[in-house]
XYZ file of C-alpha atoms in Angstrom:
291
model
C 65.624 50.802 144.028
C 64.697 53.667 146.364
C 63.769 52.869 149.942
C 62.634 55.015 152.857
C 63.944 54.231 156.336
C 62.396 55.447 159.602
C 64.320 55.048 162.858
C 68.116 55.231 163.135
C 68.870 53.540 166.421
C 71.451 50.780 166.790
C 69.639 48.573 164.277
C 68.215 51.137 161.881
C 71.500 52.936 161.361
C 73.345 49.714 160.522
C 70.584 48.451 158.238
C 70.186 51.674 156.273
C 73.972 51.905 155.909
C 73.993 48.409 154.401
C 71.354 49.431 151.885
C 73.427 52.457 150.875
C 76.597 50.398 150.504
C 74.740 47.996 148.232
C 73.550 50.621 145.785
C 70.099 51.477 147.125
C 68.899 55.047 147.180
C 67.801 55.665 150.768
C 65.810 58.501 152.306
C 66.034 58.464 156.111
C 64.167 60.019 159.008
C 64.792 59.979 162.728
C 63.056 61.832 165.524
C 66.442 63.378 166.338
C 67.392 64.509 162.844
C 71.089 64.920 163.707
C 71.323 61.102 163.760
C 70.866 61.239 159.979
C 74.167 63.090 159.430
C 76.453 60.054 159.096
C 74.102 58.432 156.599
C 73.881 61.648 154.598
C 77.686 61.572 154.363
C 77.305 58.159 152.709
C 74.724 59.381 150.207
C 71.372 59.236 151.971
C 68.680 61.891 151.617
C 66.725 63.155 154.620
C 62.980 63.456 155.046
C 61.812 66.037 157.557
C 58.846 63.855 158.575
C 57.740 60.233 158.113
C 55.082 61.499 155.696
C 57.735 63.159 153.548
C 59.689 59.893 153.339
C 56.595 57.883 152.369
C 55.643 60.451 149.731
C 59.062 60.110 148.101
C 59.493 56.309 148.304
C 57.353 53.420 147.107
C 58.657 51.229 149.937
C 59.304 52.589 153.427
C 60.899 50.509 156.177
C 60.707 51.334 159.888
C 62.458 49.857 162.899
C 61.442 51.546 166.145
C 61.920 50.944 169.838
C 58.506 49.759 171.045
C 54.777 49.608 170.209
C 54.178 53.219 171.253
C 56.888 54.483 168.896
C 55.660 52.238 166.067
C 52.111 53.588 166.429
C 53.259 57.201 166.772
C 55.196 57.174 163.492
C 52.130 55.884 161.661
C 49.247 57.743 163.298
C 50.659 61.079 164.470
C 50.530 64.300 162.468
C 52.867 64.104 159.444
C 53.006 60.349 159.962
C 52.946 57.453 157.538
C 49.174 57.561 157.095
C 49.324 61.089 155.698
C 50.986 59.861 152.482
C 50.467 56.092 152.243
C 48.198 54.973 149.433
C 47.872 52.889 146.299
C 51.196 51.596 145.028
C 53.033 52.258 148.283
C 54.236 49.723 150.821
C 55.130 50.056 154.494
C 57.340 47.476 156.213
C 57.557 47.625 160.006
C 60.598 45.734 161.290
C 60.076 46.794 164.927
C 59.524 44.206 167.643
C 55.950 44.799 168.773
C 52.926 42.797 169.889
C 50.611 41.263 167.259
C 47.823 43.702 168.134
C 50.032 46.681 167.252
C 50.936 45.141 163.892
C 47.290 44.423 163.118
C 46.234 47.964 164.015
C 48.863 49.433 161.696
C 47.991 46.972 158.931
C 44.290 47.795 159.054
C 44.920 51.547 158.950
C 47.263 51.273 155.966
C 44.853 48.996 154.095
C 42.062 51.549 154.555
C 44.277 54.092 152.766
C 44.938 51.680 149.908
C 48.512 50.901 150.905
C 50.278 47.586 151.487
C 51.708 46.399 154.797
C 54.289 43.861 155.881
C 55.533 43.246 159.385
C 59.097 41.987 159.353
C 60.773 41.942 162.767
C 64.333 40.657 162.732
C 66.250 38.131 164.777
C 69.731 39.466 165.433
C 71.349 42.487 167.029
C 74.032 45.044 166.183
C 76.717 42.865 164.564
C 74.313 40.858 162.341
C 72.694 44.155 161.337
C 76.084 45.548 160.343
C 77.049 42.451 158.363
C 73.679 41.784 156.729
C 73.147 38.540 158.648
C 69.736 39.182 160.204
C 66.902 36.664 160.050
C 63.773 38.388 158.734
C 60.394 37.225 160.051
C 57.888 38.655 157.588
C 54.108 38.365 157.532
C 51.328 40.199 155.756
C 51.171 41.294 152.126
C 52.831 38.559 150.045
C 53.282 40.791 146.977
C 55.057 43.438 149.062
C 57.272 40.721 150.492
C 58.307 39.679 146.982
C 58.955 43.295 146.016
C 61.126 43.795 149.103
C 63.262 40.659 148.586
C 66.183 42.615 147.016
C 66.368 44.764 150.161
C 65.880 41.763 152.450
C 68.732 39.963 150.689
C 71.026 42.850 151.670
C 69.736 43.112 155.240
C 69.551 39.448 156.157
C 70.806 35.938 155.544
C 67.303 34.490 155.258
C 63.811 35.978 154.995
C 60.880 33.880 156.212
C 57.313 34.559 155.074
C 55.075 33.404 157.920
C 51.580 34.139 156.630
C 49.075 36.703 157.926
C 49.932 39.841 159.897
C 50.660 39.012 163.530
C 52.626 35.837 162.885
C 55.912 37.716 162.460
C 55.406 39.526 165.761
C 54.520 36.284 167.539
C 57.562 34.458 166.187
C 59.885 37.286 167.236
C 58.443 37.386 170.753
C 58.875 33.621 171.162
C 62.498 33.875 169.995
C 63.327 36.777 172.307
C 61.566 35.099 175.219
C 63.804 32.062 174.768
C 66.891 34.266 174.391
C 66.143 36.253 177.543
C 65.439 33.132 179.582
C 68.655 31.466 178.404
C 70.685 34.586 179.188
C 69.478 34.432 182.779
C 70.399 30.749 183.114
C 73.791 31.463 181.527
C 74.404 34.284 184.031
C 73.549 32.020 186.943
C 75.854 29.334 185.556
C 78.805 31.718 185.339
C 78.324 32.767 188.960
C 77.771 29.180 190.115
C 81.051 28.155 188.501
C 82.866 31.004 190.209
C 81.289 30.303 193.624
C 82.215 26.642 193.208
C 85.866 27.657 192.718
C 85.824 26.808 189.030
C 87.364 28.977 186.354
C 84.433 30.580 184.453
C 86.643 30.884 181.361
C 87.047 27.101 181.438
C 83.261 26.828 181.633
C 82.981 28.904 178.457
C 85.448 26.603 176.681
C 83.556 23.484 177.753
C 80.195 24.958 176.717
C 81.582 25.854 173.300
C 82.548 22.219 172.674
C 79.233 20.728 173.727
C 75.683 20.307 172.538
C 74.534 23.716 173.785
C 77.321 25.696 172.106
C 75.888 28.832 170.515
C 76.981 32.256 169.251
C 75.416 34.065 172.211
C 77.528 32.221 174.805
C 80.592 32.561 172.572
C 80.152 36.284 171.992
C 78.671 37.493 175.260
C 80.424 35.284 177.827
C 83.959 36.725 177.647
C 82.587 40.280 177.657
C 80.363 39.577 180.662
C 83.367 38.307 182.598
C 85.082 41.634 181.811
C 81.987 43.631 182.903
C 81.700 44.938 179.339
C 78.066 45.545 178.423
C 78.430 47.738 175.356
C 74.896 47.660 173.942
C 74.207 45.465 170.931
C 70.645 44.870 172.157
C 69.657 47.195 175.034
C 68.393 45.509 178.163
C 65.313 47.757 178.321
C 64.198 46.379 174.942
C 64.789 42.794 176.053
C 62.609 43.377 179.101
C 59.915 44.913 176.897
C 59.979 41.795 174.731
C 59.737 39.515 177.781
C 56.678 41.478 178.918
C 55.030 41.190 175.495
C 55.857 37.468 175.281
C 54.296 36.861 178.695
C 51.174 38.695 177.529
C 51.076 36.400 174.486
C 51.344 33.469 176.886
C 48.388 34.808 178.871
C 46.315 35.059 175.687
C 47.083 31.434 174.831
C 46.866 30.031 178.387
C 50.519 28.966 178.334
C 52.228 28.696 181.717
C 55.651 30.375 181.471
C 57.283 30.351 184.934
C 60.844 30.397 183.567
C 60.149 33.398 181.341
C 58.321 35.149 184.185
C 61.340 34.735 186.472
C 63.652 35.993 183.729
C 61.429 39.026 183.226
C 61.713 39.857 186.918
C 65.509 39.725 186.646
C 65.466 42.136 183.692
C 63.122 44.441 185.623
C 65.534 44.338 188.557
C 68.382 45.258 186.209
C 66.379 48.203 184.876
C 65.777 49.373 188.455
C 69.567 49.282 188.915
C 69.961 51.736 186.037
C 71.192 49.151 183.518
C 68.449 49.572 180.911
C 70.625 51.217 178.264
C 73.388 48.615 178.549
C 73.406 45.328 176.670
C 70.832 42.777 177.795
C 73.713 40.626 179.087
C 74.014 43.167 181.939
C 71.318 41.102 183.685
C 74.458 39.261 184.883
C 74.862 42.112 187.368
C 71.646 41.107 189.168
C 73.076 37.644 189.828
C 76.351 39.145 191.015
C 74.377 41.401 193.341
C 72.707 38.366 194.918
C 76.111 36.785 195.292
C 77.504 39.808 197.140
C 74.465 40.072 199.420
C 74.565 36.403 200.443
């Protein structure tokens, strides 16, 4: 099976590498073409433009940083729309708002192509190990055709119905994750200020009803001030903003998420946007030092 892949950031690089290791033929593109070099060394081909990738492959996957990037790859000169058509499918695995997914879907349908949105739950390590959760919506036939690739990329694909539902589900998940990370950060500082050992807190949490992989994986690194990016903070803040907009559309009061968004914005203003989203911990530490 030959697959195109657009976008070789933290997630895209790991995902396309997994496809290669599992016997897929992969043609890759990235705005900075030098990022393709490692994948080429593992057998990938390179397309000079998104259009060139789509022309070569019946299924093209993209995972891009934000709605603007997702739209640019489709609508700009030499973009996806230049070559999409009958018999070709486009799968956007970026985290975007439902309106962006719908706009892309409508444009591809007008050209005779097939569209699936499929944002993923999971960050760098699940991408590397093929343990993502895939939140697909849109063209059911394309979903079935893509299952062999999804089985390599993730531990479970969900088909959620019409275009927009995948984007909504991903935004809800990331809103919860970002809000919990803020509460977790406050808890670590509260333990320390209360003269408790924060490492003991991590052990207790891991034995209780709210034990989870995020606390287990991020907590020890946060206490060491290690924020090597698995999921960049700037993307988490973008997702909080989009989730709050979804809340506005549905008249859902979200004060906890709104407060968490402000903390991520503060972290971005501190120059932490390219670090892991757990670096929001630094905003709580800053409040501690200023008190």
